[in-house]
CSV table of C-alpha atoms in Angstrom, one decimal:
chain,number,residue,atom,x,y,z
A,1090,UNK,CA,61.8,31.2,91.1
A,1091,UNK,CA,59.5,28.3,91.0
A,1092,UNK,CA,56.8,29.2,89.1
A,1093,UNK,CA,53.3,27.7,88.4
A,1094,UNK,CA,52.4,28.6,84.6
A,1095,UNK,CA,48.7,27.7,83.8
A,1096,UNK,CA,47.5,27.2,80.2
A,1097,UNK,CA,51.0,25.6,79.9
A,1098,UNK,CA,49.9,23.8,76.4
A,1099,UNK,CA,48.2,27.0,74.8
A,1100,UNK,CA,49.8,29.8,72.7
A,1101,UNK,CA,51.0,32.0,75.3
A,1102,UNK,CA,52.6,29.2,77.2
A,1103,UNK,CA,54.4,27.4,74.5
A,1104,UNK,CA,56.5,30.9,74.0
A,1105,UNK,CA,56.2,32.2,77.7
A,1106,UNK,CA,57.5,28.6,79.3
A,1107,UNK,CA,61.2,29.0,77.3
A,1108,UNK,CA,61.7,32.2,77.9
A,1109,UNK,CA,60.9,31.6,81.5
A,1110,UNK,CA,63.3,28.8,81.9
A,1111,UNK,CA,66.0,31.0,79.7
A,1112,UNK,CA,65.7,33.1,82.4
A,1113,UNK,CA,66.7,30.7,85.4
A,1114,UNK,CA,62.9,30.0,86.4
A,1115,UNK,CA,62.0,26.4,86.8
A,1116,UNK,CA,58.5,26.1,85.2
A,1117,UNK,CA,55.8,24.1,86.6
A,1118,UNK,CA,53.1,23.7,83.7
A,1119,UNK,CA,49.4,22.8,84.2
A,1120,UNK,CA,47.0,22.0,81.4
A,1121,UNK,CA,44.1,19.9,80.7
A,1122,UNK,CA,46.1,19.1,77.3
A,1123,UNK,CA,49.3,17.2,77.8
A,1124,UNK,CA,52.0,19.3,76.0
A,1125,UNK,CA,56.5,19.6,76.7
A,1126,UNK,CA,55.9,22.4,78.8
A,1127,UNK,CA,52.7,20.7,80.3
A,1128,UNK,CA,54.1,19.3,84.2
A,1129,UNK,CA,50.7,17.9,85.4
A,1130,UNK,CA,48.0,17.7,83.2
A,1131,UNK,CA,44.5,19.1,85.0
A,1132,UNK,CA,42.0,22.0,85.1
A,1133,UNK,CA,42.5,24.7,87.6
A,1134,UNK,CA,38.7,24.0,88.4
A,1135,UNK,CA,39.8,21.2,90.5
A,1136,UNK,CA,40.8,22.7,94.0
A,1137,UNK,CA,42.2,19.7,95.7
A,1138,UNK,CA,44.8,19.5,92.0
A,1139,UNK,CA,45.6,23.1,92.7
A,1140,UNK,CA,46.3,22.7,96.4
A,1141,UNK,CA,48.6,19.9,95.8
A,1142,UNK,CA,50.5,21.4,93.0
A,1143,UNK,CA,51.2,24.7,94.5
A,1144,UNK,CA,52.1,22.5,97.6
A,1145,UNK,CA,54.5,19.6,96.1
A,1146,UNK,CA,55.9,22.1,93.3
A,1147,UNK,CA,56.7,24.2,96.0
A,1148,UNK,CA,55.2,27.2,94.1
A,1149,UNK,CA,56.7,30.7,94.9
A,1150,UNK,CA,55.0,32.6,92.0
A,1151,UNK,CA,52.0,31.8,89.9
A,1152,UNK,CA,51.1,32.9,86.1
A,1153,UNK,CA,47.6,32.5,85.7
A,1154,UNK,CA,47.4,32.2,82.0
A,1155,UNK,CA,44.9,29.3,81.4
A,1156,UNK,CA,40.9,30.0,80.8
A,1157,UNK,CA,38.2,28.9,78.3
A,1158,UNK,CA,38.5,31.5,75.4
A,1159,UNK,CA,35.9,33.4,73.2
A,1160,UNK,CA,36.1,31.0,70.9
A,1161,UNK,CA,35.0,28.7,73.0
A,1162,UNK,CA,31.8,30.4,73.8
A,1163,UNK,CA,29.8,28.8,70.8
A,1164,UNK,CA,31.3,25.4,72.4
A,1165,UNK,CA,30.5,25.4,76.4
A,1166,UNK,CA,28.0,26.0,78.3
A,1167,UNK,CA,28.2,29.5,80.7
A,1168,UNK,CA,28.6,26.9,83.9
A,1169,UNK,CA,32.0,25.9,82.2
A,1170,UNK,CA,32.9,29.2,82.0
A,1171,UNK,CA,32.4,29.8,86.2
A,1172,UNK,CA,34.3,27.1,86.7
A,1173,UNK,CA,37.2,27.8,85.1
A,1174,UNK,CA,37.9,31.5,84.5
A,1175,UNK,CA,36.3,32.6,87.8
A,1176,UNK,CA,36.5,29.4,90.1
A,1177,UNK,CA,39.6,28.6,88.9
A,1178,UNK,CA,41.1,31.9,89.6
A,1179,UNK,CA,39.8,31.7,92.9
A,1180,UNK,CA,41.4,28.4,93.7
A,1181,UNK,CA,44.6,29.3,92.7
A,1182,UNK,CA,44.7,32.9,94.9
A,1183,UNK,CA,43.5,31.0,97.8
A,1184,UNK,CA,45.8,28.8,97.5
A,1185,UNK,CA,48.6,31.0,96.6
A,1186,UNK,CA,47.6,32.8,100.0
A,1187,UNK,CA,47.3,29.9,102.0
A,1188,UNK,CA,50.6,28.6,100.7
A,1189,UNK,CA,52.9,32.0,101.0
A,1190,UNK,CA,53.0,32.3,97.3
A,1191,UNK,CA,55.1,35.7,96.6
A,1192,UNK,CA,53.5,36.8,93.3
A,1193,UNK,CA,50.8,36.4,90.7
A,1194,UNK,CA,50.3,37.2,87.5
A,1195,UNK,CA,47.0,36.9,86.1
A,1196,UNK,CA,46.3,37.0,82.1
A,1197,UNK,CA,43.3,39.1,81.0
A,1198,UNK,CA,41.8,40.2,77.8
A,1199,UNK,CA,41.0,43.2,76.1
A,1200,UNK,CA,37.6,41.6,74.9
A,1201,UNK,CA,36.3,42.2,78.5
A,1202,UNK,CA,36.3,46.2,77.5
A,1203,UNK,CA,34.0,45.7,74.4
A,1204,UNK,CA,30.3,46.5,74.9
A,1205,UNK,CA,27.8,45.7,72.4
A,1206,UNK,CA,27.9,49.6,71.7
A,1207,UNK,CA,31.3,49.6,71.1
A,1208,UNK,CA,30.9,46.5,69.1
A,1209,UNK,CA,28.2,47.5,66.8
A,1210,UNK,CA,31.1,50.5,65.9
A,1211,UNK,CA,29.9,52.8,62.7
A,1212,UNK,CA,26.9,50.8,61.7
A,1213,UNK,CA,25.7,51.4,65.1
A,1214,UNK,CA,25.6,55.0,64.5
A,1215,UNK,CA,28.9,55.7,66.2
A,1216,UNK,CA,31.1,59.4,65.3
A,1217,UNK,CA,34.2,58.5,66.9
A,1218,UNK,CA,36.1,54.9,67.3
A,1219,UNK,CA,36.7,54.7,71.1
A,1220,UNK,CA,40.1,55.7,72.6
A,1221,UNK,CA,40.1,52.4,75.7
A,1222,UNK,CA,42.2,53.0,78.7
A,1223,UNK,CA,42.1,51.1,82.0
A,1224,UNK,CA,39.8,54.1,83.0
A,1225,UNK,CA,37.0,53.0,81.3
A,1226,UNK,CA,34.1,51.0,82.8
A,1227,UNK,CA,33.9,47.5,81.4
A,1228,UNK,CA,30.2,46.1,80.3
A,1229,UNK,CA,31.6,42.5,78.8
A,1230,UNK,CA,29.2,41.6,76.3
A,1231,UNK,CA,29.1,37.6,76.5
A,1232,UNK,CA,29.9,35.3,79.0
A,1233,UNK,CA,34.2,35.0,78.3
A,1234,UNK,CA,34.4,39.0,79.2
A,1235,UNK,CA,31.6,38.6,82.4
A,1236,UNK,CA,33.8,35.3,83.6
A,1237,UNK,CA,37.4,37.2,82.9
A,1238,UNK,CA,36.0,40.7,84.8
A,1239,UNK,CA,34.9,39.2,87.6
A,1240,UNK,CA,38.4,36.8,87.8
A,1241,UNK,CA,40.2,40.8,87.9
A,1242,UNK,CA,37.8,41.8,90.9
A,1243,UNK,CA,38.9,38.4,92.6
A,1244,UNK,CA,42.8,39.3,92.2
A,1245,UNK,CA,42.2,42.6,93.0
A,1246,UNK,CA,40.1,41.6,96.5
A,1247,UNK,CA,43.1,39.3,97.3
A,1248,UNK,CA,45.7,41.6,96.9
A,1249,UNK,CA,43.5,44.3,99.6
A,1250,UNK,CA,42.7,41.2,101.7
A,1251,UNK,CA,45.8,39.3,101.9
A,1252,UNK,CA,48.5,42.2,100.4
A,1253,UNK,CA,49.0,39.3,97.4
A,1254,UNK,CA,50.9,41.6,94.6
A,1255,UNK,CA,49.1,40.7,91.7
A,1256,UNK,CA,49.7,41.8,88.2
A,1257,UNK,CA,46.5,41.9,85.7
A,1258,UNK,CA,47.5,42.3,82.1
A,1259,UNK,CA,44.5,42.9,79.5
A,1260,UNK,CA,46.2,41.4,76.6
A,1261,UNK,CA,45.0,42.7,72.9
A,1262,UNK,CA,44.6,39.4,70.1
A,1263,UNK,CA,47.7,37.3,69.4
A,1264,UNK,CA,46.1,33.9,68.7
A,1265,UNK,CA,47.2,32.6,65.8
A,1266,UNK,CA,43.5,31.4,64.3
A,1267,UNK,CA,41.8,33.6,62.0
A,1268,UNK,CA,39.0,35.9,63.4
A,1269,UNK,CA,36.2,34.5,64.6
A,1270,UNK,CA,34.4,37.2,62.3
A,1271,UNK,CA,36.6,36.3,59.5
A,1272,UNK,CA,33.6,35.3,56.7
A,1273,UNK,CA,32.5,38.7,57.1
A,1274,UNK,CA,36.3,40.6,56.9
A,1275,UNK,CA,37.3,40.9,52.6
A,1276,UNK,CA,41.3,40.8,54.3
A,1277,UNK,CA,43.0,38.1,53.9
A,1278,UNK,CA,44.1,36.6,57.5
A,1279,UNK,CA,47.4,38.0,57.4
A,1280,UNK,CA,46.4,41.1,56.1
A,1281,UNK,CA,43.7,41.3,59.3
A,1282,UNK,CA,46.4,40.5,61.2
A,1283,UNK,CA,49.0,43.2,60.2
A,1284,UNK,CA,46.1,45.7,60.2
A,1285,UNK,CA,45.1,44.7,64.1
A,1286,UNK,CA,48.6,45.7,64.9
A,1287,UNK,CA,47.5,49.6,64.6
A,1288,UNK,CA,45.0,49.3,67.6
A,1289,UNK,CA,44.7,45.7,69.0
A,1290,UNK,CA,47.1,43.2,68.3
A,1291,UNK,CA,50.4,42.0,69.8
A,1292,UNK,CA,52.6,39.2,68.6
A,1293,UNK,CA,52.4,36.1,71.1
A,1294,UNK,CA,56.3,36.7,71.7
A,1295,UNK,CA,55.8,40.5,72.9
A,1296,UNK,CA,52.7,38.9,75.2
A,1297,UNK,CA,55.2,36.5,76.5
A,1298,UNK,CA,57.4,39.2,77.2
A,1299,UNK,CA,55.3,41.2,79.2
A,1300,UNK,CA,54.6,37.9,81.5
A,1301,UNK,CA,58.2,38.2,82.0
A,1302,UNK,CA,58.1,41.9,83.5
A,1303,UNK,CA,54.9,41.8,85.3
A,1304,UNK,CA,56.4,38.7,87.0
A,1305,UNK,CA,59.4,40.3,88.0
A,1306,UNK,CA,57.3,43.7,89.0
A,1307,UNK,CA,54.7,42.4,90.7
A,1308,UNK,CA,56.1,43.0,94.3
A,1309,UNK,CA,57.0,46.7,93.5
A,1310,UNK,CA,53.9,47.1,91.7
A,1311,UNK,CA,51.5,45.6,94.1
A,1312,UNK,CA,48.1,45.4,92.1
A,1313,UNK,CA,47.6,47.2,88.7
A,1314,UNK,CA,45.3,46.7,85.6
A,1315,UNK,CA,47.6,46.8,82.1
A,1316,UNK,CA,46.5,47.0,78.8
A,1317,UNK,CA,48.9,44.8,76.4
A,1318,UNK,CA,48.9,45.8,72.8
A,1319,UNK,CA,51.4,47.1,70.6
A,1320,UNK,CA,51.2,51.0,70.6
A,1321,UNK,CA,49.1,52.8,68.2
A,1322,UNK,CA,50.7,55.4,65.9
A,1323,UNK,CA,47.1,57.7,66.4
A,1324,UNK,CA,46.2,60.3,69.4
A,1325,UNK,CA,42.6,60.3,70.3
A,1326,UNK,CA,42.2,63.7,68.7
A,1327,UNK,CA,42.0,60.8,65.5
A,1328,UNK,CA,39.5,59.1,66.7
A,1329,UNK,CA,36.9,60.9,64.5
A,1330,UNK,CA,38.3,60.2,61.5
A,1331,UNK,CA,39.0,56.8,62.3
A,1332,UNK,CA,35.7,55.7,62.5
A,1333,UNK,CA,34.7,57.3,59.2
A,1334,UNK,CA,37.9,56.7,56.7
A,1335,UNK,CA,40.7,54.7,58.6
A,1336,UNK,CA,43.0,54.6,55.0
A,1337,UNK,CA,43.3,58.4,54.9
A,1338,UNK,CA,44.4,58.5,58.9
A,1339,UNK,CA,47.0,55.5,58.6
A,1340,UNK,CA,48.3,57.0,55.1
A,1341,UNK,CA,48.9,60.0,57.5
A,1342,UNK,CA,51.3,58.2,59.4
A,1343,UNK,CA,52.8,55.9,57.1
A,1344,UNK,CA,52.5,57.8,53.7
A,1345,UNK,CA,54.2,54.4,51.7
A,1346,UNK,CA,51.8,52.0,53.7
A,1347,UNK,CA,49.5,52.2,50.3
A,1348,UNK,CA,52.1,51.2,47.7
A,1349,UNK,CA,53.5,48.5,50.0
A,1350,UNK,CA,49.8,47.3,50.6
A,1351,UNK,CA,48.9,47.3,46.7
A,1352,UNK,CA,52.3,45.0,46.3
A,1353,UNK,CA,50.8,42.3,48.0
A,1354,UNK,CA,47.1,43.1,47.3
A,1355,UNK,CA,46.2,43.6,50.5
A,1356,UNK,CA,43.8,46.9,51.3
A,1357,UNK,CA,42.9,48.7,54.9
A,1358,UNK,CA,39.8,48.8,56.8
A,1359,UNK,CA,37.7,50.8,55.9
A,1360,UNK,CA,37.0,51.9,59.9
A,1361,UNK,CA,38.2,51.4,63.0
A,1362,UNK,CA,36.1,51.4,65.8
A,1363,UNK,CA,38.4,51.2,69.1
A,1364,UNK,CA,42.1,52.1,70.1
A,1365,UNK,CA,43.7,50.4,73.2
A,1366,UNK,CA,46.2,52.6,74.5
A,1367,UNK,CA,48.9,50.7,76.7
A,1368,UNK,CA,50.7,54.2,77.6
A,1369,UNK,CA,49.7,52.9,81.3
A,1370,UNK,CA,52.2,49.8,81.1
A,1371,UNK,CA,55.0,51.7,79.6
A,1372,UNK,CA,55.0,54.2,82.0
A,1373,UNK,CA,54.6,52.2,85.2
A,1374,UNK,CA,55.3,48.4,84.0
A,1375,UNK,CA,58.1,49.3,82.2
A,1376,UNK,CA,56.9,47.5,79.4
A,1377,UNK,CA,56.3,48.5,75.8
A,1378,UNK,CA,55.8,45.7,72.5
A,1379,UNK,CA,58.6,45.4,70.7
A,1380,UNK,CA,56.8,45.0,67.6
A,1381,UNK,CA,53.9,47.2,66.3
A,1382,UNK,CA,52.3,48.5,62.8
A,1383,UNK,CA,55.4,50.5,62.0
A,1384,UNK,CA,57.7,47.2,62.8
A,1385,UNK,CA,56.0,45.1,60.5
A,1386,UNK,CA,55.4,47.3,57.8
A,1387,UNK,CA,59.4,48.0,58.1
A,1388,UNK,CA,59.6,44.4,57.3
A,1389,UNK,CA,57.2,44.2,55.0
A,1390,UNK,CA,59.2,47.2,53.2
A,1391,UNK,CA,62.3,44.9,53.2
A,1392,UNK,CA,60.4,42.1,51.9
A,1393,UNK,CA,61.7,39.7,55.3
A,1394,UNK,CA,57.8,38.8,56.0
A,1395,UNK,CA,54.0,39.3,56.4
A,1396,UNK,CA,53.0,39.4,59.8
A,1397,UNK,CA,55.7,41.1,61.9
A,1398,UNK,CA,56.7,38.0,63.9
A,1399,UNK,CA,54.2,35.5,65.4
A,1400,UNK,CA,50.6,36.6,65.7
């Protein structure tokens, strides 16, 4: 297929754009930052660029990965945000309608599910870390989860108006910076990272991969909401224990986690305060991340690596 691939130049697109093309697609990248995988360089804020591209590229599916990020919150004003996450969006269904576009895949974020409450975790006062499904009801707590939630209710109206499949996947952390909380975290980066992988991280090439299947599912599927993350070891019968003394629950699962930890001086949170359970996209996606906590600690055993592939 012909497919339009926004955020062509970011993190996602530098691993989803090859393993597009390995797979027969002929990739047409937009990004405001020129990149190899970047076709026409341009913001999906600008209508009359969207119109043309989708037109001249002869677009027959469109993976709507581009947006301003939560780190970019400290950076641009809430107007930028509109304009790109939820304007943008909205020019590209449109124009996907208007243009017969078969398919869409749009790329979400789990941050859109975190509430201040959920956020302020055991020092809030919380008992339980929160088991997060696609059940839940989102109440985004800045302006990057508002602009993203409101971009899902656009590709979900499009799909009821206009019977556009679209494919929304809510995908956990796999940037490769550190967190954005990181002078407050005693881990190391790559000892955050590996620890994510128990309830909220994904590596960039398992993200990729799920492009890949909700592209090629998207007609069956018709419009779904998928959380992306690699899958937890816990049940939310843990959740409890979680919040008060994480260690204890992953030594549970992973009795030699400790001794492999102390190795390379790294240590556990102490809590965790939220699970994303992606059973929903193995069941009816088909999809399930090829690399998780008991991956990388496998490596880590075998002393190939760190970080379990590509954060």
């Amino acid at each position: 297929m012909r497919v339009l691939l926004t955020g062509s130049s970011g993190w996602l697109g530098q691993a989803l754009a090859p393993l597009l093309q390995a797979q027969g697609h002929e990739v047409i990248g937009l990004d405001p930052v020129p990149s190899a995988h970047t076709t026409i360089v341009g913001s999906v804020a600008d209508r009359a660029l969207v119109r043309a591209t989708i037109a001249d590229g002869r677009i027959q599916a469109v993976i709507h990965g581009g947006a301003l990020h939560k780190p970019h919150v400290e950076r641009h004003a809430p107007d930028d945000f509109i304009a790109v996450n939820v304007s943008g969006t909205l020019n590209l269904l449109a124009e996907a309608v208007a243009q017969g576009v078969e398919r869409f895949v749009f790329t979400s974020t789990t941050s859109l599910m975190i509430s201040r409450r959920i956020r302020a975790g055991r020092e809030g006062g919380a008992r339980r870390a929160e088991w997060l499904t696609e059940a839940m009801q989102p109440a985004p707590r800045n302006i990057y989860g508002v602009s993203k939630l409101s971009a899902e209710h656009l590709c979900r109206l499009y799909h009821e108006q206009h019977g556009l499949p679209v494919v929304v996947l809510r995908t956990g952390r796999f940037f490769p910076e550190a967190d954005d909380m990181a002078h407050v975290i005693r881990q190391s980066d790559a000892n955050t990272k590996a620890n994510e992988l128990l309830y909220r991280r994904l590596t960039v090439d398992d993200a990729a991969r799920a492009h890949a299947v909700a592209l090629d599912r998207a007609p069956a599927i018709g419009f779904d909401v998928f959380i992306i993350s690699a899958p937890p070891p816990f049940v939310p019968d843990d959740c409890e224990a979680l919040i008060n003394d994480a260690p204890r629950v992953v030594a549970r699962y992973f009795p030699d986690y400790p001794a492999i930890y102390a190795r390379l001086g790294w240590t556990m949170f102490d809590s965790i305060d939220r699970v994303y359970d992606p059973s929903h996209a193995a069941r009816r996606l088909g999809f399930t991340c090829r690399t998780g906590f008991r991956e990388m600690l496998a490596q880590l055993r075998a002393g190939e690596g760190q970080d379990g592939g590509r954060p």
